[in-house]
mmCIF file of C-alpha atoms and ligand atoms in Angstrom:
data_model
loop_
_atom_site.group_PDB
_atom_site.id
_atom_site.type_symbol
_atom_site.label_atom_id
_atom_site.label_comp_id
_atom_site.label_asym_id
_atom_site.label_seq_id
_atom_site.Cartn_x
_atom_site.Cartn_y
_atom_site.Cartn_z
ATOM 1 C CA UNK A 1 241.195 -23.541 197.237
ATOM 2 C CA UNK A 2 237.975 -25.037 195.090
ATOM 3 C CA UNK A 3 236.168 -23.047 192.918
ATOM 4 C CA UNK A 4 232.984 -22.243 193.694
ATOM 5 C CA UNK A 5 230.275 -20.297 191.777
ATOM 6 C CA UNK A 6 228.004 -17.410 192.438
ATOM 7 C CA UNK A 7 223.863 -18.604 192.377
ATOM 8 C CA UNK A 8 222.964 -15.850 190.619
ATOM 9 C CA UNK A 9 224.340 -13.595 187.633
ATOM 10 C CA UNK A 10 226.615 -11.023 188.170
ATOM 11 C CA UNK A 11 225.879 -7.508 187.003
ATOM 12 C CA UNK A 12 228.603 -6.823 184.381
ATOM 13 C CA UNK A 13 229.041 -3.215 183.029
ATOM 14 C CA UNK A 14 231.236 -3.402 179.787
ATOM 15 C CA UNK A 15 233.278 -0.939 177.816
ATOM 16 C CA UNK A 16 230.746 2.333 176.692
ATOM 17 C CA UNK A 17 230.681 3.509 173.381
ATOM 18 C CA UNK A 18 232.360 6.692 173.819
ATOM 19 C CA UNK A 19 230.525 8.490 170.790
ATOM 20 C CA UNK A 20 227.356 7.998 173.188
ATOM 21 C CA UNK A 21 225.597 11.200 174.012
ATOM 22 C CA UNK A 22 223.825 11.849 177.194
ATOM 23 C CA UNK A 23 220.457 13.258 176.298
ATOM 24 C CA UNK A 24 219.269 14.709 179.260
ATOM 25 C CA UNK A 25 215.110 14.228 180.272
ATOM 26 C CA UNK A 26 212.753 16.470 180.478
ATOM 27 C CA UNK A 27 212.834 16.844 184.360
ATOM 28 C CA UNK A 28 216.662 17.009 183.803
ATOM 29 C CA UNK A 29 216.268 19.963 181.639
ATOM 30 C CA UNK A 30 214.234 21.834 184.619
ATOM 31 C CA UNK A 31 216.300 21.158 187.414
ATOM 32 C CA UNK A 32 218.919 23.090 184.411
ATOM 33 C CA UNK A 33 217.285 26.272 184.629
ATOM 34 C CA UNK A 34 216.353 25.929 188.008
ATOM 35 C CA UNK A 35 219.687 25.828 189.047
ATOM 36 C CA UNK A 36 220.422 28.869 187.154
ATOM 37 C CA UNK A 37 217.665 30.594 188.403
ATOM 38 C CA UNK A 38 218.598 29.850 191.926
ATOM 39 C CA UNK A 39 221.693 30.578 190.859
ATOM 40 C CA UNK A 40 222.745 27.306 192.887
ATOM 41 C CA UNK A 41 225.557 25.018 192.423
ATOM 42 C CA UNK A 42 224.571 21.133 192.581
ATOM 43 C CA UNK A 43 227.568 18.857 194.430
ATOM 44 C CA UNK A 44 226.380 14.685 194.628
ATOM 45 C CA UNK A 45 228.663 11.531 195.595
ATOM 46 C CA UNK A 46 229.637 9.034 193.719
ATOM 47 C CA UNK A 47 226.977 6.856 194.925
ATOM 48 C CA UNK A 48 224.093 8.887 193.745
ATOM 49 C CA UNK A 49 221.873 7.989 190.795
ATOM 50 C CA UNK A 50 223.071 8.187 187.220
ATOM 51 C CA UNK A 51 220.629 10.656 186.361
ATOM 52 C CA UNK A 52 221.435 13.180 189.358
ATOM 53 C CA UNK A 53 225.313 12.209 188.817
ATOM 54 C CA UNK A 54 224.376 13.784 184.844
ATOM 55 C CA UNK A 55 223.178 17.232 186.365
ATOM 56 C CA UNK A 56 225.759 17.694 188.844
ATOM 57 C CA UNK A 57 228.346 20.562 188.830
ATOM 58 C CA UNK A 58 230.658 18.250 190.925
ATOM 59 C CA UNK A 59 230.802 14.502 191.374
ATOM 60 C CA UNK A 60 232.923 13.032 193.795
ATOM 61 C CA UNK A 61 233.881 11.662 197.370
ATOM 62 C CA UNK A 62 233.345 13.136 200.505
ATOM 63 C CA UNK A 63 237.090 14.886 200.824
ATOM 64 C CA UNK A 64 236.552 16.407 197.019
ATOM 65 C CA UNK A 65 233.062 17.325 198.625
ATOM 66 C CA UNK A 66 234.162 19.251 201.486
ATOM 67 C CA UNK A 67 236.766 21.576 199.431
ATOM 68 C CA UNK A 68 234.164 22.091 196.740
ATOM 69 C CA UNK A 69 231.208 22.957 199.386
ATOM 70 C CA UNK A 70 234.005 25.339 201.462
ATOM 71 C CA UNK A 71 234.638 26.980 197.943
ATOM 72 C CA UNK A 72 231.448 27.567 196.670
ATOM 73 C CA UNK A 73 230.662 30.876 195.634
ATOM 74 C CA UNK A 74 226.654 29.660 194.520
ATOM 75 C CA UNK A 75 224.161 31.578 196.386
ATOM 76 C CA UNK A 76 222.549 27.668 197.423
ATOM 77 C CA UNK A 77 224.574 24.826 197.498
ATOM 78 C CA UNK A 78 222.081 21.276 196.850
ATOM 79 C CA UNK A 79 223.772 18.728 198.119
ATOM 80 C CA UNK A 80 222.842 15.147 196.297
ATOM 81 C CA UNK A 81 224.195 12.766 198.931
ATOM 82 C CA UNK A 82 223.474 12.200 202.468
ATOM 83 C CA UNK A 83 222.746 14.020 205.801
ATOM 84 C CA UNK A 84 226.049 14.091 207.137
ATOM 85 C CA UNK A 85 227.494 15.310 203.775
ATOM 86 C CA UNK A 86 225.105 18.575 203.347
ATOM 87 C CA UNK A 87 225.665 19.394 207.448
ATOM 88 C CA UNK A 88 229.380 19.208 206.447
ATOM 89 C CA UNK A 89 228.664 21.688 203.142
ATOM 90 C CA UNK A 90 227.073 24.213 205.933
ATOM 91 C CA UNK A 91 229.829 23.987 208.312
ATOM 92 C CA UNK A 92 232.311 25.109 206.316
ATOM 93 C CA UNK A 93 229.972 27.391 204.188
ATOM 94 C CA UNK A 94 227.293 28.995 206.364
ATOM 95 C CA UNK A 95 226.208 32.001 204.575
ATOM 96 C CA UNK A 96 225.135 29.900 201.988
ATOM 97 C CA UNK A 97 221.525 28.078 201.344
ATOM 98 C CA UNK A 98 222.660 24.186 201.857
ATOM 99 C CA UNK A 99 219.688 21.546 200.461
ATOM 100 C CA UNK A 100 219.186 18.160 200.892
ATOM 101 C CA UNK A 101 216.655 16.533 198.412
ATOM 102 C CA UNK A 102 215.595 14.154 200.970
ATOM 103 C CA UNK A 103 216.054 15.299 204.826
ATOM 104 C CA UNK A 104 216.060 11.864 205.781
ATOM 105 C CA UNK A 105 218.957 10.680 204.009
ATOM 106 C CA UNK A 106 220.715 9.480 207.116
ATOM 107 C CA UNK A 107 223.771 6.998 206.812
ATOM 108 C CA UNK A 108 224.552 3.917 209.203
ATOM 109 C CA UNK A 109 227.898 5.022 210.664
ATOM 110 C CA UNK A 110 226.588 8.468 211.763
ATOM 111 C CA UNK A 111 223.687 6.943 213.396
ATOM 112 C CA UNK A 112 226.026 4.922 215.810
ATOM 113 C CA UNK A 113 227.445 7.308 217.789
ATOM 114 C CA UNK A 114 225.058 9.513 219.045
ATOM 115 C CA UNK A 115 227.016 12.808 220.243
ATOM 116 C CA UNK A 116 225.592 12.100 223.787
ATOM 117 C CA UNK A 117 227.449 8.916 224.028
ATOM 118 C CA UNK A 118 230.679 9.913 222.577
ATOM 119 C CA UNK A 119 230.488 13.018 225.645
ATOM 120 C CA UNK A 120 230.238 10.401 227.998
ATOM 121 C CA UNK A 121 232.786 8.675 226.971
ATOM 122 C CA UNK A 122 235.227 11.974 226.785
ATOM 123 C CA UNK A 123 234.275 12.465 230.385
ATOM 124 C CA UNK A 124 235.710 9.307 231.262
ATOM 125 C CA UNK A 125 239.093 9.632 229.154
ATOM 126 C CA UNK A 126 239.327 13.182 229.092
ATOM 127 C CA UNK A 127 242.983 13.046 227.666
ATOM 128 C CA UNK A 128 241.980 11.154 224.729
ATOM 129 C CA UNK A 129 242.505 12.701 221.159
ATOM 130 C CA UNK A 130 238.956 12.162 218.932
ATOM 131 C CA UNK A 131 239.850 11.223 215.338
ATOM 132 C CA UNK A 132 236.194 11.201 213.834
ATOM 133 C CA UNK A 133 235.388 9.553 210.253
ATOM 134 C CA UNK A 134 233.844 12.709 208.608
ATOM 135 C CA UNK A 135 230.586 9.888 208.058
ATOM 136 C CA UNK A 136 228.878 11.196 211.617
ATOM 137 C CA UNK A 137 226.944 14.401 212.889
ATOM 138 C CA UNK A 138 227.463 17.996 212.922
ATOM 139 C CA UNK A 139 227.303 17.083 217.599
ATOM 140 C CA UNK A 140 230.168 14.755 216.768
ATOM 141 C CA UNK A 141 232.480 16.660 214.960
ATOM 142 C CA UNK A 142 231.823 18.971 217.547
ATOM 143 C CA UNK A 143 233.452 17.016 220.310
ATOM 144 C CA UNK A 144 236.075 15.826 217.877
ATOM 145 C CA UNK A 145 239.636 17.120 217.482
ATOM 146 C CA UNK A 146 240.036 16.054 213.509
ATOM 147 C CA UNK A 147 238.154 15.223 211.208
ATOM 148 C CA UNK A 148 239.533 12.618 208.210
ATOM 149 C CA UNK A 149 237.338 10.282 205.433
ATOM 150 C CA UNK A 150 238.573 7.407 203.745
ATOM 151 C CA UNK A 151 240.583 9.794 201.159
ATOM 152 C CA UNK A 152 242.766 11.531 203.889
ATOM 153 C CA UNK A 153 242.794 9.208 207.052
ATOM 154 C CA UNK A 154 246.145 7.841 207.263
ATOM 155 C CA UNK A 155 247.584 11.179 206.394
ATOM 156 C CA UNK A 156 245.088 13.056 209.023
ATOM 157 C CA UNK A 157 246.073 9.758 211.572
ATOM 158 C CA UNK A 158 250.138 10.595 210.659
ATOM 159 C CA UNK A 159 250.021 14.025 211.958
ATOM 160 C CA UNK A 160 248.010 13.291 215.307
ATOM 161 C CA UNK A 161 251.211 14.284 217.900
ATOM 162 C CA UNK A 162 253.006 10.565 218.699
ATOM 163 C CA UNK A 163 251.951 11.315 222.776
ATOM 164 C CA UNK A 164 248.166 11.077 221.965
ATOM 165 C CA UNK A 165 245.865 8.495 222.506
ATOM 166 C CA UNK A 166 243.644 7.934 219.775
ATOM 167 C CA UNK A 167 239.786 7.245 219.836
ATOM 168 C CA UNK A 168 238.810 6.240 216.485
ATOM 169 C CA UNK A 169 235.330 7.037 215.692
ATOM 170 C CA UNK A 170 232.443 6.076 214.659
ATOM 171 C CA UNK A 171 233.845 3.244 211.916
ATOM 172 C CA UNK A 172 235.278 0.495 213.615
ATOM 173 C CA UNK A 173 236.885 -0.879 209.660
ATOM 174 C CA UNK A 174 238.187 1.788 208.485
ATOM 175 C CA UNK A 175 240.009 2.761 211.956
ATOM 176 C CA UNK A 176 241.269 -1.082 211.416
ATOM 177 C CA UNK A 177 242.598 -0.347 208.390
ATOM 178 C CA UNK A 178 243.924 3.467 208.987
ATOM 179 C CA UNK A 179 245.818 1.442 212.466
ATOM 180 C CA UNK A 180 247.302 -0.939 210.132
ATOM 181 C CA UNK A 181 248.689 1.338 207.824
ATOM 182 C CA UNK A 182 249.975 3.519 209.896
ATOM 183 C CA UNK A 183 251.058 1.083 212.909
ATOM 184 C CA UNK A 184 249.214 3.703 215.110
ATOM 185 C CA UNK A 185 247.642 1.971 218.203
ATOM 186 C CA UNK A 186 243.640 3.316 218.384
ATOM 187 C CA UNK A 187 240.561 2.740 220.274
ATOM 188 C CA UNK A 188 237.887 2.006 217.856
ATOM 189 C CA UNK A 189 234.140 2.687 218.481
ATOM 190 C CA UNK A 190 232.050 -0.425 217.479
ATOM 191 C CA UNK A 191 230.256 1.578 214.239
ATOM 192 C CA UNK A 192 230.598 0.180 210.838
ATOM 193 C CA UNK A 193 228.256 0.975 207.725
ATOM 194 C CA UNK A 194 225.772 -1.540 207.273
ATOM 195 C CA UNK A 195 225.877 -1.760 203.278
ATOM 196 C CA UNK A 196 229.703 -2.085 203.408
ATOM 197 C CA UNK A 197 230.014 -4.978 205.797
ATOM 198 C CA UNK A 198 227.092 -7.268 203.150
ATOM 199 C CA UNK A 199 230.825 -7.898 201.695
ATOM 200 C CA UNK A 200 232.299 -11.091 202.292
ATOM 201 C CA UNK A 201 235.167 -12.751 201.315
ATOM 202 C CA UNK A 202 233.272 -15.891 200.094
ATOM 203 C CA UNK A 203 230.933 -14.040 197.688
ATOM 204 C CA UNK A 204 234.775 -11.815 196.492
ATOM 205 C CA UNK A 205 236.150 -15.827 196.109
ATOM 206 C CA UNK A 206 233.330 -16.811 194.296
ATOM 207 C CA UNK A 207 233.611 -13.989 191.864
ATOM 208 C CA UNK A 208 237.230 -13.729 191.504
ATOM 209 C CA UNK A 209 236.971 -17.807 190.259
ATOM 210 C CA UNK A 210 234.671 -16.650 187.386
ATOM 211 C CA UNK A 211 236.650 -13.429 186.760
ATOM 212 C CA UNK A 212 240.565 -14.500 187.050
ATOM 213 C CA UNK A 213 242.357 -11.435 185.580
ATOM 214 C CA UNK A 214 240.053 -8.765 187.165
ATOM 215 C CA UNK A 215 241.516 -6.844 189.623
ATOM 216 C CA UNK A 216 239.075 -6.230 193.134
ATOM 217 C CA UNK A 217 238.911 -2.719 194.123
ATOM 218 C CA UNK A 218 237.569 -2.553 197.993
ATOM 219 C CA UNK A 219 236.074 0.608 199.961
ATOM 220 C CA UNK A 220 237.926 0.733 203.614
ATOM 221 C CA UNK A 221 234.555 0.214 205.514
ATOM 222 C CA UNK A 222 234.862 -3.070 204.446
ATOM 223 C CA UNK A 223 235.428 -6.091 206.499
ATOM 224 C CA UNK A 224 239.100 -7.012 207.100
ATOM 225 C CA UNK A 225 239.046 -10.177 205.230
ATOM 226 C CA UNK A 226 237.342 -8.732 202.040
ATOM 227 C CA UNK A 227 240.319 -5.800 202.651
ATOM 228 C CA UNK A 228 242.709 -8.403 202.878
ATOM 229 C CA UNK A 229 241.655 -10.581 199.483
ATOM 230 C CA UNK A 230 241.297 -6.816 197.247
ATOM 231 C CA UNK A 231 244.110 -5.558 194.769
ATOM 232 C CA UNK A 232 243.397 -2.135 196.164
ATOM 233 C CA UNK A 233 241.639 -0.485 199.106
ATOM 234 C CA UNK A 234 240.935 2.916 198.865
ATOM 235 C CA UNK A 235 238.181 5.804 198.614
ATOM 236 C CA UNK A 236 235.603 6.169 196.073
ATOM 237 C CA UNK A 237 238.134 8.902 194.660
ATOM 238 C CA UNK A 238 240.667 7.160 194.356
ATOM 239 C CA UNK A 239 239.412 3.963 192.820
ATOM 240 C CA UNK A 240 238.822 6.111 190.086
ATOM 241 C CA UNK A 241 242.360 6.915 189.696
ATOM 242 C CA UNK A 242 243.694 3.273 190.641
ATOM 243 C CA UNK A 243 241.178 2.133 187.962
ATOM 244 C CA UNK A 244 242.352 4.457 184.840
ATOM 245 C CA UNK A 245 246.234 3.801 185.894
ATOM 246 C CA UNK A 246 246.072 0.031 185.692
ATOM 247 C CA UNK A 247 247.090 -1.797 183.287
ATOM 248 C CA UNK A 248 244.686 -4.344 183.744
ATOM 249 C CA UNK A 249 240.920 -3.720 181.678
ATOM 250 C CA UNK A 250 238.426 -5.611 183.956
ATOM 251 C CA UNK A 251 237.665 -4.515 188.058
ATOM 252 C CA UNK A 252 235.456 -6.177 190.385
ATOM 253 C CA UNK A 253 233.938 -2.377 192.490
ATOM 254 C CA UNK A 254 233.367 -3.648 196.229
ATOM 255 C CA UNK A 255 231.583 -0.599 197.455
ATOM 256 C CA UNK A 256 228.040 1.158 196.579
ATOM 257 C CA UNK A 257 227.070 0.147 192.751
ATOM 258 C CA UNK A 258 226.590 3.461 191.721
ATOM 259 C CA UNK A 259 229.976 4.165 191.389
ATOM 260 C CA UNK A 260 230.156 1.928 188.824
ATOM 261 C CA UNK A 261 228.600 4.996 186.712
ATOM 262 C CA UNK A 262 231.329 7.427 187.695
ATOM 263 C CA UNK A 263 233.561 5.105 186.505
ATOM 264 C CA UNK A 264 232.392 4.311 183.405
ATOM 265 C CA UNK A 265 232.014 7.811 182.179
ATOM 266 C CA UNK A 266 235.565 8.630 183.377
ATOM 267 C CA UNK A 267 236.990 5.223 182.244
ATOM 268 C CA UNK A 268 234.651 3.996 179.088
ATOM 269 C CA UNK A 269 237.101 1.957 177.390
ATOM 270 C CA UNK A 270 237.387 -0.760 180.473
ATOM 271 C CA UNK A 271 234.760 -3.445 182.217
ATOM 272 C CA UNK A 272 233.349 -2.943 185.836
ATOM 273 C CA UNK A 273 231.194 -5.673 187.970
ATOM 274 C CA UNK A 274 229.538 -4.979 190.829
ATOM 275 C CA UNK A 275 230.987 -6.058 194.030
ATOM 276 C CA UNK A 276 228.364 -8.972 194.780
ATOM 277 C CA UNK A 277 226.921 -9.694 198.654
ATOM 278 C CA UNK A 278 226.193 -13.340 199.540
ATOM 279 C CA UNK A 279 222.714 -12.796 198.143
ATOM 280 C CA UNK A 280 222.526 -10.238 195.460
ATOM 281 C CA UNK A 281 224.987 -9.170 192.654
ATOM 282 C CA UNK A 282 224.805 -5.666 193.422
ATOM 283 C CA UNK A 283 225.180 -3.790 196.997
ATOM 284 C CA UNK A 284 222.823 0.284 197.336
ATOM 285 C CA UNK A 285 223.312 2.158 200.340
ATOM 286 C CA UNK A 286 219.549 2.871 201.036
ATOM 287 C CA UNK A 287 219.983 5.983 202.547
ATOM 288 C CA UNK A 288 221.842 7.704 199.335
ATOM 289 C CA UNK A 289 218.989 6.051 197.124
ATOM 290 C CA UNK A 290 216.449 8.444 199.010
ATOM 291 C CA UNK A 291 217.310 11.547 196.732
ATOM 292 C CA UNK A 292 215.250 11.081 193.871
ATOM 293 C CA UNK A 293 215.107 13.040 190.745
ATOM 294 C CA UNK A 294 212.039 14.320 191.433
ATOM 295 C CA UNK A 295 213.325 15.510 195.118
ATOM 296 C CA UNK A 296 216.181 16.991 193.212
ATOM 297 C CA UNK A 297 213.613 19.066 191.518
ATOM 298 C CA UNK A 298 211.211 19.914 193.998
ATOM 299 C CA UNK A 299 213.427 21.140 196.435
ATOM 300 C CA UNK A 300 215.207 23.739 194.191
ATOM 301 C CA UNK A 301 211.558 24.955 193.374
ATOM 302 C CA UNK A 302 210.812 24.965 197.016
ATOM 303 C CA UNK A 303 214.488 25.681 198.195
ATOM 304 C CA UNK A 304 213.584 23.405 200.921
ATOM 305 C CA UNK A 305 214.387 21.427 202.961
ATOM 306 C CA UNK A 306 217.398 23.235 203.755
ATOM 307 C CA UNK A 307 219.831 22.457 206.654
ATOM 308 C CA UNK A 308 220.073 24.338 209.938
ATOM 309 C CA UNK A 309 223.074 23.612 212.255
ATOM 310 C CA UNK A 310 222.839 25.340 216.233
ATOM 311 C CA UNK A 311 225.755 28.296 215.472
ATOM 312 C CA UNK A 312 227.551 26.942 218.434
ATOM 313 C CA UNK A 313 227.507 23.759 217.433
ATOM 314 C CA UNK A 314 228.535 24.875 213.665
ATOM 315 C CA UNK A 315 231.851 27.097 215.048
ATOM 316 C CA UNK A 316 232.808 23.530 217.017
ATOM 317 C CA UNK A 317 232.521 21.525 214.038
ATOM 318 C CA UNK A 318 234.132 24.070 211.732
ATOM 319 C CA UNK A 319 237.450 23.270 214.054
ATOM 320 C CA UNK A 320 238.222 19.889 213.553
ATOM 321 C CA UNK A 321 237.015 20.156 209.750
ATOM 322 C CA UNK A 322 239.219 23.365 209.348
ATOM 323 C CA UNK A 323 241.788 21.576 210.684
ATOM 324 C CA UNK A 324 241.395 18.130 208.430
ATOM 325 C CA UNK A 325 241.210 20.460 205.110
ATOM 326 C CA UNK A 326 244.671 21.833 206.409
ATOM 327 C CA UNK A 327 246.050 18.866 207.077
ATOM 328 C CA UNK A 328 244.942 17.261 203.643
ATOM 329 C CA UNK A 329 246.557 19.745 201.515
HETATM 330 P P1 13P B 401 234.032 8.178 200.127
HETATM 331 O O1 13P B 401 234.445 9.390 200.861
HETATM 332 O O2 13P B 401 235.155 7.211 199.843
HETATM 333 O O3 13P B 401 233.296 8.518 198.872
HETATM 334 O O4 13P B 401 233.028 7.340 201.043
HETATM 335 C C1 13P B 401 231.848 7.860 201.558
HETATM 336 C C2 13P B 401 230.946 6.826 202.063
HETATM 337 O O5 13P B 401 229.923 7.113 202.643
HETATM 338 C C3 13P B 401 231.312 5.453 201.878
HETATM 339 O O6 13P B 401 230.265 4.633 202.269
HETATM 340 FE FE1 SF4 B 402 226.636 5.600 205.314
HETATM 341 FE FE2 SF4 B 402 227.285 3.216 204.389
HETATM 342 FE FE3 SF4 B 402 225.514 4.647 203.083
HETATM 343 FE FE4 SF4 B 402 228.117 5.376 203.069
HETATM 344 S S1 SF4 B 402 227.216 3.537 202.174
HETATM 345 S S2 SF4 B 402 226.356 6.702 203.397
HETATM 346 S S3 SF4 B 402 228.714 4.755 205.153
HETATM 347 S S4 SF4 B 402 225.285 3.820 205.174
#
C-alpha cells in the first residue's frame, strides 16, 4: 500500500513533566467545598473535560461507573457524563440525590432504540434473550434481560445459556465485535454512536504512515475495518491498562479525545495522538461536551437538575443491571 498523508496536523500530546502541579481555578476551588457541603461524591467518564476530570472523586468507564455509583455512600451522587450514565447511577442507587450538570446530555446509541420499538419487537420474538449495551435508557434496560458495556460484553455474552437467541441492542459495532469474539450468533439492532463511526480506516492508514511504531488503540463502537487495522480494541478502561503495559511509548487513541487526558495523567512518561476523522485531527462526542464547568457548579448550588426514574420502571432496570454487576465480578 502507498503512503498517503493527512491534510491537516495531527494533535500530538507528548510525554508530561511529571513534577507538574495541577493548580486548580477558582471555580474549581468552589465546586471543592460545595461538594463537601453537599456532602456529594462527584463520578465523570473518561471523556469529560480536563478540568471536571481534575475535581472528580472517580474517573473512569461506564462498568467502573456503575460499581462506584451502586457503592456510593455520598448523600448526592453528580454524575459528569451523560444521560444514560446518571439514570444508571439512580438505578442501582435510589435513595441517593443523582445530578446531571446538563439534563440534555443525551448520547447517539440510546437515542436509537426508543423503548417503544424494542417492545414491539419483543412482541414479535417473544423467546428472544435482550443483551442491551448499558449506552441506552432506563425503558430499555427495562425490557432487557442483561445489561453489558464495552468492559464486560463478551464475558456478560459468554454466560447468556447456549439455547438463547440473542438480540443485541442498541450498538450494531460493538455486538459485531462481542459476536466475533465470542463466535455467538446475534441479532443486532441497526444503532451505532455517531462520533465513533467518523473513524475510518483511511484517515487510521494515513496516520499510521506518519507514525510507524505507534501502536492504534480502537473503542469497540468503531467500524469493523478501523477494528480490524487497531493493535488493540477495547474499553476506555482498559486502554488505559493496554497503554501502561506496552512496551511500545507512542499510541494513536481512536475514541473520544478526552481520554487522551486520563491517559496522560496515569501514563505521563509516553506520547498519545488523537485518533483523527477524515476531516479533523481530533473526534468530541457532543453530547459529553454539554457538562460545563460552570454546570458542574451551578447544579451542586442548585442540586438540580436531578434525575427521576418511574419506580417501576427503576425495579425493571435494576434486574438486568443487578444481574450484569454479578456477572462481571
Ligand atoms: P466506555 O464504557 O468504554 O468508557 O464507553 C462509553 C462510551 O460511551 C463510549 O462511547
Ligand atoms: Fe454516546 Fe457516542 Fe457520545 Fe459515547 S461517544 S456518549 S456512545 S454519542
Amino acid at each position: 500500500m502507498s503512503k498517503t498523508v493527512l491534510n491537516y496536523e495531527p494533535l500530538i500530546f507528548p510525554p508530561k513533566k511529571t513534577n507538574e502541579k495541577i493548580v486548580l481555578s477558582d471555580i474549581q476551588q468552589e465546586i471543592l467545598s460545595l461538594k463537601k457541603e453537599r456532602n456529594a461524591i462527584i463520578l465523570a467518564h473518561n471523556y469529560q473535560i480536563e478540568a471536571i476530570q481534575e475535581v472528580a472523586d472517580f474517573v473512569g468507564d461506564s462498568l467502573g461507573l456503575s460499581y462506584k455509583a451502586e457503592e456510593a455512600d455520598a448523600d448526592v451522587i453528580v454524575f459528569c457524563g451523560v444521560h444514560f450514565m446518571a439514570e444508571t447511577a439512580k438505578i442501582v442507587n435510589p435513595q441517593k440525590t443523582v445530578l446531571l450538570p446538563d439534563l440534555d446530555a443525551g448520547c447517539s446509541l440510546s437515542d436509537a432504540c426508543p423503548a417503544e420499538q424494542l417492545k414491539a419487537y419483543k412482541e414479535k420474538h417473544p423467546n428472544i434473550y435482550v443483551v442491551a449495551y448499558i449506552n441506552c435508557s432506563a425503558g430499555v434496560k427495562a425490557l432487557s434481560d442483561v445489561i453489558c458495556t464495552s468492559g464486560n460484553a463478551q464475558k456478560i455474552v459468554d454466560q447468556v445459556p447456549a439455547d438463547k437467541e440473542i438480540l443485541f441492542v442498541p450498538d450494531q459495532n460493538l455486538g459485531q465485535w462481542v459476536s466475533q469474539q465470542t463466535h455467538r450468533k446475534m441479532e443486532l439492532w441497526p444503532g451505532s454512536c455517531y462520533a465513533h463511526v467518523l473513524f475510518t480506516f483511511n484517515a487510521l492508514k494515513k496516520i499510521k504512515d506518519q507514525f510507524p511504531k505507534a501502536l492504534i488503540v480502537a473503542h469497540p463502537e468503531c467500524v469493523q475495518t478501523v477494528r480490524e487495522f487497531a493493535n488493540e480494541v477495547c474499553s476506555t478502561e482498559k486502554m488505559v491498562h493496554f497503554c501502561k503495559e506496552s512496551p511500545a511509548d507512542t499510541f494513536i487513541i481512536v475514541t473520544e479525545t478526552a481520554m487522551i487526558h486520563r491517559l496522560q495523567r496515569e501514563i505521563p512518561n509516553k506520547t498519545f495522538i488523537a485518533g483523527p476523522t477524515n476531516t479533523c485531527a481530533c473526534n468530541e462526542c457532543r453530547f459529553m461536551k454539554m457538562n460545563t464547568i460552570e454546570k458542574l457548579r451551578d447544579c451542586l448550588k442548585n442540586l438540580s437538575p436531578q434525575i427521576e426514574i418511574p419506580e417501576t420502571t427503576r425495579k425493571q432496570a435494576y434486574v438486568p443491571l443487578k444481574r450484569m454487576l454479578e456477572w462481571s465480578q
